[in-house]
PDB file of C-alpha atoms in Angstrom:
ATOM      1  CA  UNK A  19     201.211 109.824   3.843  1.00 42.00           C
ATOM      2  CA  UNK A  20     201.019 106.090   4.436  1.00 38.00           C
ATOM      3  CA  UNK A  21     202.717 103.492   2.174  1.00 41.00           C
ATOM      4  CA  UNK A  22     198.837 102.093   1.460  1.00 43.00           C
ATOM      5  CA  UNK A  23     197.840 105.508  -0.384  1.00 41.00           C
ATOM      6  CA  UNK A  24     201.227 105.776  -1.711  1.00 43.00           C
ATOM      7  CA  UNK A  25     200.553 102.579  -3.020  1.00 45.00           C
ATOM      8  CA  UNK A  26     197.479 103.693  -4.216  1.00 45.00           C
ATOM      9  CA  UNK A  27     198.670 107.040  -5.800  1.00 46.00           C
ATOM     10  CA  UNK A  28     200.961 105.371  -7.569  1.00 47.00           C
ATOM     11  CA  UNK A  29     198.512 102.832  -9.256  1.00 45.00           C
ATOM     12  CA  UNK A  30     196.329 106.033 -10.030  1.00 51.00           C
ATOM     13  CA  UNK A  31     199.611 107.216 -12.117  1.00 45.00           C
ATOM     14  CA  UNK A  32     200.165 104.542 -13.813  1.00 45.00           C
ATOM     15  CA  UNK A  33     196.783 104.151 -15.040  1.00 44.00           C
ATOM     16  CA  UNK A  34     196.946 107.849 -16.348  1.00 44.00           C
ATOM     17  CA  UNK A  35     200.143 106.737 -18.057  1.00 43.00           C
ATOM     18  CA  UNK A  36     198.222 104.301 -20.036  1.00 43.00           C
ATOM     19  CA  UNK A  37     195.309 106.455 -20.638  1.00 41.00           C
ATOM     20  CA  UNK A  38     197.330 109.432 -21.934  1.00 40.00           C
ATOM     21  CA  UNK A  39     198.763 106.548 -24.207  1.00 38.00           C
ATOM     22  CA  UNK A  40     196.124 105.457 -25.692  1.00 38.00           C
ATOM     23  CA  UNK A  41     194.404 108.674 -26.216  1.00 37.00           C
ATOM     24  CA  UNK A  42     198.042 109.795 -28.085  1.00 37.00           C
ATOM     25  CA  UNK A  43     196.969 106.938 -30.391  1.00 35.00           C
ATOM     26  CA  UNK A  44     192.967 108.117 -30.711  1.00 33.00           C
ATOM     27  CA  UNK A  45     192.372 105.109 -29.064  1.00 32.00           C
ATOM     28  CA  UNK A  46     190.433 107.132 -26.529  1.00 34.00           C
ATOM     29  CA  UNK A  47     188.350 110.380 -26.900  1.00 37.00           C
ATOM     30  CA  UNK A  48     187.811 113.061 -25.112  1.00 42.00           C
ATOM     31  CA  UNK A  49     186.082 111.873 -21.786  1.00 40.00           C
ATOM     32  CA  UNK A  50     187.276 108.678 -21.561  1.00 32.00           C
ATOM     33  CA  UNK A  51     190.152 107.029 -19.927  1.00 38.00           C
ATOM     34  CA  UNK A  52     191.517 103.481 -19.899  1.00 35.00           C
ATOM     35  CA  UNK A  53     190.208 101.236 -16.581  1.00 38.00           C
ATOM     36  CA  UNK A  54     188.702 104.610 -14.941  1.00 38.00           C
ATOM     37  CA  UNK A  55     187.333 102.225 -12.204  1.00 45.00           C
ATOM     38  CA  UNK A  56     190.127 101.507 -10.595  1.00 44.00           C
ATOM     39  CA  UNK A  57     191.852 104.903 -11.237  1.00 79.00           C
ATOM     40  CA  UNK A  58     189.002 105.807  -7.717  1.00 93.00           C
ATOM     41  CA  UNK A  59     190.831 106.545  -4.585  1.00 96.00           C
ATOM     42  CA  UNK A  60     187.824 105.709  -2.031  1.00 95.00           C
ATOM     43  CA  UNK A  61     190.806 106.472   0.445  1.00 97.00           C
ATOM     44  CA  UNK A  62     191.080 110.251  -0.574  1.00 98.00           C
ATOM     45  CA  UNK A  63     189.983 112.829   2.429  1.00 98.00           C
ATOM     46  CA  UNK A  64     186.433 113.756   0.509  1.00 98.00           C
ATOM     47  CA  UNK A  65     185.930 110.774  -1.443  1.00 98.00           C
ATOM     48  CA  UNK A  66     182.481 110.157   0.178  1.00 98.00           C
ATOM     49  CA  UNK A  67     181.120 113.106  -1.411  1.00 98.00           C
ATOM     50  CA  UNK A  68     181.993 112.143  -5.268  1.00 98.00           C
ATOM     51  CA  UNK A  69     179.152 111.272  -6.821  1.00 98.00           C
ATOM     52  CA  UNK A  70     178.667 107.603  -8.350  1.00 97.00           C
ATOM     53  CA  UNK A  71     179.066 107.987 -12.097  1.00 96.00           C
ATOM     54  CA  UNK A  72     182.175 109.799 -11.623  1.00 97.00           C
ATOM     55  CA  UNK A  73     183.650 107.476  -8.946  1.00 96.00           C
ATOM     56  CA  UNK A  74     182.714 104.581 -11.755  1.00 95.00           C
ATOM     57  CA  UNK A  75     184.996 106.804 -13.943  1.00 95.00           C
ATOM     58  CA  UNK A  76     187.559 107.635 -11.996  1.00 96.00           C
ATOM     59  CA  UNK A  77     188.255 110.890 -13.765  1.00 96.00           C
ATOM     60  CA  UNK A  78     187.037 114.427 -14.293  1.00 97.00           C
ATOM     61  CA  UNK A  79     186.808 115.181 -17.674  1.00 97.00           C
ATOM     62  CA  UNK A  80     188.435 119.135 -17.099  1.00 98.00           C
ATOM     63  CA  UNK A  81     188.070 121.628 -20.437  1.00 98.00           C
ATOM     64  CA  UNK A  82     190.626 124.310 -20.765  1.00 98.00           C
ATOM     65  CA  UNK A  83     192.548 126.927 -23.292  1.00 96.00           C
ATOM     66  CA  UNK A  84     195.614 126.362 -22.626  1.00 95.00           C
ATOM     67  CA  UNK A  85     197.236 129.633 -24.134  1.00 90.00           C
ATOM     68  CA  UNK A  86     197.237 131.882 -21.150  1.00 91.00           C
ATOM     69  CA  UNK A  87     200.024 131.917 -18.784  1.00 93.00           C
ATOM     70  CA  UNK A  88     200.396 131.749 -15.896  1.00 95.00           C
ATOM     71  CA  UNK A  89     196.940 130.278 -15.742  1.00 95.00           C
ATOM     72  CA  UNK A  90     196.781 127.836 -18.430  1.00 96.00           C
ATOM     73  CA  UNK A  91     199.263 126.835 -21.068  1.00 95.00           C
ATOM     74  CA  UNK A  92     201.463 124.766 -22.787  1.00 95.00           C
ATOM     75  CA  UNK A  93     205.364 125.469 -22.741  1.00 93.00           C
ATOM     76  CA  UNK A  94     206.661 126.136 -26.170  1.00 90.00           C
ATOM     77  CA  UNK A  95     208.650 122.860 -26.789  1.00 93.00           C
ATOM     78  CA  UNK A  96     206.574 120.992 -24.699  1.00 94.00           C
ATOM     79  CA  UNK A  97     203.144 118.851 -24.865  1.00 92.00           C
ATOM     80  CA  UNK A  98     201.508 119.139 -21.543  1.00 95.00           C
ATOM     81  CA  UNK A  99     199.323 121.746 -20.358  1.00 97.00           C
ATOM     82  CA  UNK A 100     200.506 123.925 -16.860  1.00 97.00           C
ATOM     83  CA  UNK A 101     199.883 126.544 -15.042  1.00 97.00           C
ATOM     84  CA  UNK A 102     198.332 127.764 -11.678  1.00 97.00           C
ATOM     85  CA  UNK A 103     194.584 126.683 -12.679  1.00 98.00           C
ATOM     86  CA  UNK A 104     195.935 123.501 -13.737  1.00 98.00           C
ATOM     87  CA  UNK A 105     197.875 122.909 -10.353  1.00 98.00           C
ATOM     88  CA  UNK A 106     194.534 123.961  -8.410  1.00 98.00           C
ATOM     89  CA  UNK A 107     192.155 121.704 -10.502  1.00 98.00           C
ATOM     90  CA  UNK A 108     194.370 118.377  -9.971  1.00 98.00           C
ATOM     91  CA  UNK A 109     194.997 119.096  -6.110  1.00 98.00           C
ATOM     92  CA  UNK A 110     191.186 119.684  -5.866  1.00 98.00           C
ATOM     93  CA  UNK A 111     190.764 116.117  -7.583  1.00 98.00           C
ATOM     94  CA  UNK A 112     193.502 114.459  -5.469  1.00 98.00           C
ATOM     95  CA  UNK A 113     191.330 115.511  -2.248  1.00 98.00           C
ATOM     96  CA  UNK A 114     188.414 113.815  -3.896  1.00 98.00           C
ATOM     97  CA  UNK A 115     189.936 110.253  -5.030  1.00 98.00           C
ATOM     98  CA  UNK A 116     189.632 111.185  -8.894  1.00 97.00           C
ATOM     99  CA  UNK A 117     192.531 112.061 -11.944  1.00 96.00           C
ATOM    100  CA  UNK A 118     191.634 114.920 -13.959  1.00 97.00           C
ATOM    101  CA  UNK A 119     191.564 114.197 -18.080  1.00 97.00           C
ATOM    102  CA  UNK A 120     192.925 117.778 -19.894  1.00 97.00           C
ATOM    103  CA  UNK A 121     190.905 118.842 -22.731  1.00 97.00           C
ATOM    104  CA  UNK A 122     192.145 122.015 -24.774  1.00 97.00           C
ATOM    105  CA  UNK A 123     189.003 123.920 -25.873  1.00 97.00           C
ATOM    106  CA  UNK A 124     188.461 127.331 -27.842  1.00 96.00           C
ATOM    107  CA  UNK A 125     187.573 129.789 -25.218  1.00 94.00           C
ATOM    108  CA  UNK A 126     184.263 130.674 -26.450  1.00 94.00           C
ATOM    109  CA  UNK A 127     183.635 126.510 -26.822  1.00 97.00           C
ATOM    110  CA  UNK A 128     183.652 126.372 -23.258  1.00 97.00           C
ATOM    111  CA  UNK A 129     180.449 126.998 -22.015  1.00 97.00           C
ATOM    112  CA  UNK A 130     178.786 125.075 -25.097  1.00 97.00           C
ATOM    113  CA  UNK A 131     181.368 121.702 -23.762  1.00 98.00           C
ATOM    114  CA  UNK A 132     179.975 122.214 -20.367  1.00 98.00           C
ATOM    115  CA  UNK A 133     175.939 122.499 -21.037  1.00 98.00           C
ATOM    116  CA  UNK A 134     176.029 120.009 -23.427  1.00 98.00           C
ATOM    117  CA  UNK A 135     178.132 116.919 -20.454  1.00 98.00           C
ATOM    118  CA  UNK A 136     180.671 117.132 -23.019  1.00 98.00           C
ATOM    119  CA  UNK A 137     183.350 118.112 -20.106  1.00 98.00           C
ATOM    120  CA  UNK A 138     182.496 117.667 -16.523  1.00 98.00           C
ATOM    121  CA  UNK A 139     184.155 120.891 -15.352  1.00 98.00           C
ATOM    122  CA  UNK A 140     186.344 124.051 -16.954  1.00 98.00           C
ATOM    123  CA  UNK A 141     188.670 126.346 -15.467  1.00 98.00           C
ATOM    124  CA  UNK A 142     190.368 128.790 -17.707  1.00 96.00           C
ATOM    125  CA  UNK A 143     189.885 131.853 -16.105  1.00 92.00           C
ATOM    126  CA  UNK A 144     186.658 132.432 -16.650  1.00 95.00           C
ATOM    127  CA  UNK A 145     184.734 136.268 -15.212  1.00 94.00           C
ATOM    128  CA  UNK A 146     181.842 134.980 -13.756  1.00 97.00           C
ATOM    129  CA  UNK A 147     178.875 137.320 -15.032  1.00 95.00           C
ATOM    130  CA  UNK A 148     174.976 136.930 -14.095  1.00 96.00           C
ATOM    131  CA  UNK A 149     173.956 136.472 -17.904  1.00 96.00           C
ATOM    132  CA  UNK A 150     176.588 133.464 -17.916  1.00 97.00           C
ATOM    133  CA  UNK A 151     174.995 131.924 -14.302  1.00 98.00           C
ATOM    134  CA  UNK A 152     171.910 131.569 -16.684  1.00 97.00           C
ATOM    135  CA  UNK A 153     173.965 128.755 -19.027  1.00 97.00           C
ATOM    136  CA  UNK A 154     176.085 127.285 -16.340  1.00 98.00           C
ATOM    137  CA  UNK A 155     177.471 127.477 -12.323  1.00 98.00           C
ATOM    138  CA  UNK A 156     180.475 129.004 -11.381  1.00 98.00           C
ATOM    139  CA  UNK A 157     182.358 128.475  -8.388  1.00 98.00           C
ATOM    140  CA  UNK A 158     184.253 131.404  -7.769  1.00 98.00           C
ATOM    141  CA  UNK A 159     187.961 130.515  -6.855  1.00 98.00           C
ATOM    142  CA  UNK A 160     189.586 133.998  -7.276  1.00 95.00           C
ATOM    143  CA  UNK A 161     189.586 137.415  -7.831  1.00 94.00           C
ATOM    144  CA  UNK A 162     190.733 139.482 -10.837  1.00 93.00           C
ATOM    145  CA  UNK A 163     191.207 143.280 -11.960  1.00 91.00           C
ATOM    146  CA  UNK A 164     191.828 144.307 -14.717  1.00 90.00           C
ATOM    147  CA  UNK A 165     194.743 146.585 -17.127  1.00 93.00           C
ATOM    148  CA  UNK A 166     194.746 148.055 -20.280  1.00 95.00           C
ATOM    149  CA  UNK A 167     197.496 147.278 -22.279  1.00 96.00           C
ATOM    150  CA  UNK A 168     199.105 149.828 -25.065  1.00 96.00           C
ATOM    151  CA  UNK A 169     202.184 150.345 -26.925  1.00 94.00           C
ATOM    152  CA  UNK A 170     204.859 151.827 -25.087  1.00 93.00           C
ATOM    153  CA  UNK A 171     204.292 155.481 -24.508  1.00 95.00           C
ATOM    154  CA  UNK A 172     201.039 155.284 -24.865  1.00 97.00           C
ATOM    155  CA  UNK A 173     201.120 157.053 -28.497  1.00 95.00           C
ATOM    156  CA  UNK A 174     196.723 157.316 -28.857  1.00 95.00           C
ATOM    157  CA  UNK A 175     196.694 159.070 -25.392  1.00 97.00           C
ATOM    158  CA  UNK A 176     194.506 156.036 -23.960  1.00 98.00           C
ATOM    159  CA  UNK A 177     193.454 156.639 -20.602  1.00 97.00           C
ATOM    160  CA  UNK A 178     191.412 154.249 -18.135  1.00 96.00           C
ATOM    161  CA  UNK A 179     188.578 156.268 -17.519  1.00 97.00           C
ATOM    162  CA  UNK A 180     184.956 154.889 -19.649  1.00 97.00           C
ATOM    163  CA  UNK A 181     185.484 157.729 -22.430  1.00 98.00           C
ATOM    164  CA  UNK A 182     189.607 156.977 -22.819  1.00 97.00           C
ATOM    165  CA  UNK A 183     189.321 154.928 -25.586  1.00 97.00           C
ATOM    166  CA  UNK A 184     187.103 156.700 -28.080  1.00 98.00           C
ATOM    167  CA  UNK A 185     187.961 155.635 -31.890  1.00 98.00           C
ATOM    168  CA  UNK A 186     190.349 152.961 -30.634  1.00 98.00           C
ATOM    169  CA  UNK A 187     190.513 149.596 -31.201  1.00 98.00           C
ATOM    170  CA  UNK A 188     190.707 146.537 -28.507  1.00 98.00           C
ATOM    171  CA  UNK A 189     191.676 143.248 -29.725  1.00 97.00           C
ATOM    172  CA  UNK A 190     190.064 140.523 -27.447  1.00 95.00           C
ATOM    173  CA  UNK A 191     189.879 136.687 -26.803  1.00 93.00           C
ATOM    174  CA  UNK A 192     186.542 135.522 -29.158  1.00 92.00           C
ATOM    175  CA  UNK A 193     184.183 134.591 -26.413  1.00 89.00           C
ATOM    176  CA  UNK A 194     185.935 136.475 -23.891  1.00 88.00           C
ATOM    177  CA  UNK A 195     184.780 139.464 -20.945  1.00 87.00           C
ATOM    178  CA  UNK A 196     186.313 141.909 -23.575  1.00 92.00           C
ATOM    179  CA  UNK A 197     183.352 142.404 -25.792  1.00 94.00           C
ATOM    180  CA  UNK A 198     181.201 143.453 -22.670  1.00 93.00           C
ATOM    181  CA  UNK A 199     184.215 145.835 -22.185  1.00 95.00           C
ATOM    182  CA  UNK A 200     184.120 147.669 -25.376  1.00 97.00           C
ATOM    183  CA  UNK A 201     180.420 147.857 -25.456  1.00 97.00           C
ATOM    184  CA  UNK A 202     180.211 150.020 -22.265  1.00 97.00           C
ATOM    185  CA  UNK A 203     183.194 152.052 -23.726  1.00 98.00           C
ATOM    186  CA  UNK A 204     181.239 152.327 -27.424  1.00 98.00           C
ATOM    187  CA  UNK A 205     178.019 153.719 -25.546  1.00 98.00           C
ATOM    188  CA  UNK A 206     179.991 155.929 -23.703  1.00 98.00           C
ATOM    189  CA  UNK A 207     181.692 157.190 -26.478  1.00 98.00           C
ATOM    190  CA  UNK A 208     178.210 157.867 -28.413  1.00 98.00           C
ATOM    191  CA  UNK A 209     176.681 159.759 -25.708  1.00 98.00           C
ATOM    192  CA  UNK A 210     179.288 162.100 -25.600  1.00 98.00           C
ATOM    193  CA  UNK A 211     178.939 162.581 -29.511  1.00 98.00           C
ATOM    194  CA  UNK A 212     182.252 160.850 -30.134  1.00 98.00           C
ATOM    195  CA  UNK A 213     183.550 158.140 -32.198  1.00 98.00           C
ATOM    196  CA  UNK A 214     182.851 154.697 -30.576  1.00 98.00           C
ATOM    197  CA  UNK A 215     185.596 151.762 -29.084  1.00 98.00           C
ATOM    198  CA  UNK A 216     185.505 149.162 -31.694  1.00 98.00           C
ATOM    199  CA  UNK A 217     186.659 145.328 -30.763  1.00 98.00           C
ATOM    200  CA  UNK A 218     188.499 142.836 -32.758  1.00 97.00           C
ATOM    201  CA  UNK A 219     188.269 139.104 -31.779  1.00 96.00           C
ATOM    202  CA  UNK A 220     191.165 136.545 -31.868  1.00 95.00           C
ATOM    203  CA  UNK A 221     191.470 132.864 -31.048  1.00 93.00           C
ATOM    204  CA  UNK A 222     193.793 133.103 -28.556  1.00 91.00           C
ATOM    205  CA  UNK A 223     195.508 135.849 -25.941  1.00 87.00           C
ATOM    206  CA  UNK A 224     198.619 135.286 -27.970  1.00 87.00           C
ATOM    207  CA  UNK A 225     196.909 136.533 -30.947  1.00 93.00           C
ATOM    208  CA  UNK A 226     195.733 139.620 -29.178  1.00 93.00           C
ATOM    209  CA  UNK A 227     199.397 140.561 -27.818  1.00 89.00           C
ATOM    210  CA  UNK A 228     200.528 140.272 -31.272  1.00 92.00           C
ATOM    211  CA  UNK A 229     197.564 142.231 -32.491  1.00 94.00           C
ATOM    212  CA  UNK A 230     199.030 144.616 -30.417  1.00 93.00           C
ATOM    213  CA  UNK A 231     202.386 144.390 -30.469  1.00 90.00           C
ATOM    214  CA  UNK A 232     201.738 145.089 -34.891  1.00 93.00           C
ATOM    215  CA  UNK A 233     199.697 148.268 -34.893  1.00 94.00           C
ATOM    216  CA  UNK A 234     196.561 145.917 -35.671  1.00 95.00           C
ATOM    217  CA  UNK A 235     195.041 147.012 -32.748  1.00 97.00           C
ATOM    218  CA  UNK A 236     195.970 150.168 -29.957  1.00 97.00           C
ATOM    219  CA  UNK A 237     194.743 147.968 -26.558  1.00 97.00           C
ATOM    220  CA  UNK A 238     193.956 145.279 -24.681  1.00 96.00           C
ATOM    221  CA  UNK A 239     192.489 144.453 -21.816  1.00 92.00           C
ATOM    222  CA  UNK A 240     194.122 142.311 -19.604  1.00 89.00           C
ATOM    223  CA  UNK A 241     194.249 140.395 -15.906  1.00 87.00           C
ATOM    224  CA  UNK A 242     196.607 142.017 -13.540  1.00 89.00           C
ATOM    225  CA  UNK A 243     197.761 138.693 -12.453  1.00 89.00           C
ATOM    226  CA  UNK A 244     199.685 138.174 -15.588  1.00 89.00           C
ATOM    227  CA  UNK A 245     201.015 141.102 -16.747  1.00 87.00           C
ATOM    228  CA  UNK A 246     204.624 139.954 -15.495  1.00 83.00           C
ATOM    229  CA  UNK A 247     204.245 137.327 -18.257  1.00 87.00           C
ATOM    230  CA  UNK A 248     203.257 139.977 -20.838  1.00 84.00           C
ATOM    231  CA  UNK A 249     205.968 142.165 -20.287  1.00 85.00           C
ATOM    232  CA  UNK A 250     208.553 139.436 -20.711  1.00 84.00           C
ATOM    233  CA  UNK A 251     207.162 138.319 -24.330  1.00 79.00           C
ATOM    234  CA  UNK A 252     206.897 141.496 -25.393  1.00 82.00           C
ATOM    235  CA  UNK A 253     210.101 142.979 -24.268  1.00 78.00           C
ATOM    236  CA  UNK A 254     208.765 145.415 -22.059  1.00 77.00           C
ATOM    237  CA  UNK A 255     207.551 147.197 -25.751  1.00 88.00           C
ATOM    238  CA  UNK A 256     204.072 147.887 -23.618  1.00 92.00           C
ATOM    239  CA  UNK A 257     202.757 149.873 -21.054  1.00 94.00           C
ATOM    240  CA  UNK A 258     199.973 149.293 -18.462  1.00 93.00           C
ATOM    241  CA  UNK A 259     197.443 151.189 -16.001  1.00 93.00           C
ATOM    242  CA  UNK A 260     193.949 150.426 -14.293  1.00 92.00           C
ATOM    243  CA  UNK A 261     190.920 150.292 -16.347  1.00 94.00           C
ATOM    244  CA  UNK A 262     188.799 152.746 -13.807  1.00 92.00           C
ATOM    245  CA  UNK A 263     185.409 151.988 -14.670  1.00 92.00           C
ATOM    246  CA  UNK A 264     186.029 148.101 -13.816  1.00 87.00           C
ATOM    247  CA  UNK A 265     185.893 146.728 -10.614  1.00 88.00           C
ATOM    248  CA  UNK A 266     187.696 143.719  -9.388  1.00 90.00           C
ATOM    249  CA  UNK A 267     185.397 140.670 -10.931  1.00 93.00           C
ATOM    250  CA  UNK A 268     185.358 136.695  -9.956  1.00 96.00           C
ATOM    251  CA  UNK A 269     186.965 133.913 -11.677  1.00 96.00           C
ATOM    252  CA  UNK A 270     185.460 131.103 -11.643  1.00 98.00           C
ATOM    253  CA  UNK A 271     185.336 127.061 -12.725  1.00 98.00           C
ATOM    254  CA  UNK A 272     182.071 126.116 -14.671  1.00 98.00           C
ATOM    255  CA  UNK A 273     180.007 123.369 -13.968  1.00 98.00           C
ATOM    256  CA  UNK A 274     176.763 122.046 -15.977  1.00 98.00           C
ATOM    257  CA  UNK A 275     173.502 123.369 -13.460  1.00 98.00           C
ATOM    258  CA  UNK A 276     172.123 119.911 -13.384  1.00 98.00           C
ATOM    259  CA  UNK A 277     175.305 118.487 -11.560  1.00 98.00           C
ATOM    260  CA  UNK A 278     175.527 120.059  -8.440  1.00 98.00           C
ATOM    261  CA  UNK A 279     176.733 117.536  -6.401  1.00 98.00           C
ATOM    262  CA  UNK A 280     179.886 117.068  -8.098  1.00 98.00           C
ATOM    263  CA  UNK A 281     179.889 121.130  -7.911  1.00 98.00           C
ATOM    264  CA  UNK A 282     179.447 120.581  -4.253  1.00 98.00           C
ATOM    265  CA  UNK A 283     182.499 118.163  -3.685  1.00 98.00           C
ATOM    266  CA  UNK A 284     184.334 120.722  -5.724  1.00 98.00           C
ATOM    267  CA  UNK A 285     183.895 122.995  -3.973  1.00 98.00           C
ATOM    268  CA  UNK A 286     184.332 121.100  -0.776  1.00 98.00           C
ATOM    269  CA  UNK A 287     187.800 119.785  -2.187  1.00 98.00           C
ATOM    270  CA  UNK A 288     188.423 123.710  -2.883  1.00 98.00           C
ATOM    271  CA  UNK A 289     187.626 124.236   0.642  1.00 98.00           C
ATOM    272  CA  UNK A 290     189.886 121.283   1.830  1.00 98.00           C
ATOM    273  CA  UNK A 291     193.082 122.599  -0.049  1.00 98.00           C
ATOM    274  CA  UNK A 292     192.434 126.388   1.286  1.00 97.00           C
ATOM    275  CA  UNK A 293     192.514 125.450   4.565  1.00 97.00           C
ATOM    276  CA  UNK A 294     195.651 123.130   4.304  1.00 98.00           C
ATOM    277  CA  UNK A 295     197.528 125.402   2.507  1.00 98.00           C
ATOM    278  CA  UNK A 296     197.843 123.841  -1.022  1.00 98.00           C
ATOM    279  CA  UNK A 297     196.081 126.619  -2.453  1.00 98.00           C
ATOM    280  CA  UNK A 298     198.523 129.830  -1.096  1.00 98.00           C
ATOM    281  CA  UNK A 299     201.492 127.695  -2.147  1.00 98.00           C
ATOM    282  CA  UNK A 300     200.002 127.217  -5.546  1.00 98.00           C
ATOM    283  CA  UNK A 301     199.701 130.956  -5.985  1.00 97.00           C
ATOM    284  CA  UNK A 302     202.957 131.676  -4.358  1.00 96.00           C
ATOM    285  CA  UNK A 303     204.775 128.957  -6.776  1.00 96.00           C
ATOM    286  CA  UNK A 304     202.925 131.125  -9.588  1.00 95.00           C
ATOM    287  CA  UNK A 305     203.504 134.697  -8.347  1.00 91.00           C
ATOM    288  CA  UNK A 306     199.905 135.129  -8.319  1.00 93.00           C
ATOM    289  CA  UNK A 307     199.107 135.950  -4.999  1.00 93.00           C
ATOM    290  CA  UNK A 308     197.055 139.318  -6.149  1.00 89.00           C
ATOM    291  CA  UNK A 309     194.080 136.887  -6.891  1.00 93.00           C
ATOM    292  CA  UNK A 310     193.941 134.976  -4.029  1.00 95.00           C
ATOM    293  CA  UNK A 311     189.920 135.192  -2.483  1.00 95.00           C
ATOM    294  CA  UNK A 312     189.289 134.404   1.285  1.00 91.00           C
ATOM    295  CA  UNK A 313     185.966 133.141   0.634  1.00 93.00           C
ATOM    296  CA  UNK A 314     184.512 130.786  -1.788  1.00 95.00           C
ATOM    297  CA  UNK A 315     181.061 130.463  -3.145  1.00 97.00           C
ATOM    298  CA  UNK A 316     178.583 129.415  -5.992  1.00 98.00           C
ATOM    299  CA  UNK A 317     177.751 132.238  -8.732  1.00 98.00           C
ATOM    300  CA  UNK A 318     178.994 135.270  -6.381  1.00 98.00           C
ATOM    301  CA  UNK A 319     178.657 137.474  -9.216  1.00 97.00           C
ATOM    302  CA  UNK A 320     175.561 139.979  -8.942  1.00 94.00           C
ATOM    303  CA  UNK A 321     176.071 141.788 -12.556  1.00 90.00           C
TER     304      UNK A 321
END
């Protein structure tokens, strides 16, 4: 790196410095940041393809839930938001001259920030469904199964098959895949003349695990890539297994369908980082390899 972009990066910091300052103080809102202009790296490897109003800005205004680790999330103790998505997001930025401004947003808020300009981008791990491609583009960045989560010995006799979970009760993320979930498993259920999956919403994944973990609810469903996290918080009081009927589904960022050329330099940038290697290390650093995707794309979804 040469001591002119060093230079650079580190006038970039120091501007975030001031803008996460001021913002401390509500003397900036969401969106805004303090001298954005100059926080613009026109030296940055894809800067060329950032389009004007955001190079004026100097920053991607980035929505997230940051309860979900290793994807997403705030350290107890701590004030900042981490995690693998979080990494990924501010390398992608770096390779396009811009800082990335965190925003912490309800999970089912997400898509509402994004088709209303209110954030630029989110990643939060987000399935990428055709009904969704109709509110907003993805760009698919990874690849996710899924696990049902129950209390240790499996007590209701849950299995992963579409009729394994007849009369139970799944506590899900409000706003999240889950509710698609229990709706197959609830018409399934009928059909065979049996009592149907019911699902019980919570604000956050930390809710549901507690749900859980109470006797408030007998599953979950969860993303394979974190059940190492799961199993530590809980004290290993769960078990796990495949949920059969579900195949492996994209993740994806979001991006409002009228801006595609920032999507495009996003995507680019995602490019740019896969092929250096900024991406595997992220997901090695993360123990997250499982969702790594060899090929990229716009709304890859087809269901």
């Amino acid at each position: 790196m040469s001591e002119d972009h060093m230079a650079k990066q580190s006038v970039r910091s120091a501007i975030g410095a001031v803008a996460a300052t001021l913002t401390l103080f509500g003397l900036i809102g969401d969106g805004q940041t303090a001298n954005a202009q100059s926080a613009y790296d026109e030296s940055a490897p894809l800067a060329d393809l950032v389009p004007e109003k955001y190079r004026q800005r100097g920053v991607l205004s980035v929505g997230t839930q940051p309860d979900f680790e290793p994807l997403n999330f705030t350290p107890v103790g701590e004030k900042g938001i981490r995690g693998y998505n979080i990494d990924l997001m501010e390398a992608m930025a770096d390779k396009l001259g811009l800082d990335v401004e965190w925003n912490r947003v309800p999970f089912d808020q997400l898509l509402i920030g994004i088709e209303s300009k209110k954030y630029d981008a989110t990643i939060a791990g987000m399935t990428d469904r055709k009904s969704r491609q109709e509110q907003v583009d993805f760009i698919d960045y990874q690849l996710a199964g899924t696990v049902f989560v129950v209390a240790k010995g499996n007590p209701k006799g849950i299995t992963g098959a579409l009729t394994g979970g007849c009369g139970i009760t799944v506590a899900g993320v409000r706003g999240s895949d889950a509710k698609r979930l229990v709706d197959l498993m609830a018409a399934a259920c009928i059909a065979e003349g049996k009592e149907p999956t019911k699902l019980v919403t919570f604000p956050t994944t930390s809710d549901t695990s507690l749900a859980l973990t109470s006797g408030r609810a007998d599953a979950k469903a969860y993303p394979d890539m974190a059940i190492s996290v799961l199993l530590r918080e809980t004290g290993d009081a769960v078990d796990y297994f495949p949920i059969e009927f579900e195949p492996k589904v994209y993740l994806g960022m979001t991006f409002n369908k009228t801006e595609t050329e920032l999507r495009d330099a996003v995507l680019a940038a995602l490019g740019a980082i896969h092929e250096d290697g900024t991406y595997d290390k992220i997901l090695t650093k993360w123990d997250v390899e499982v969702i790594r995707l060899e090929e990229f794309g716009i709304n890859l979804a087809e269901e």
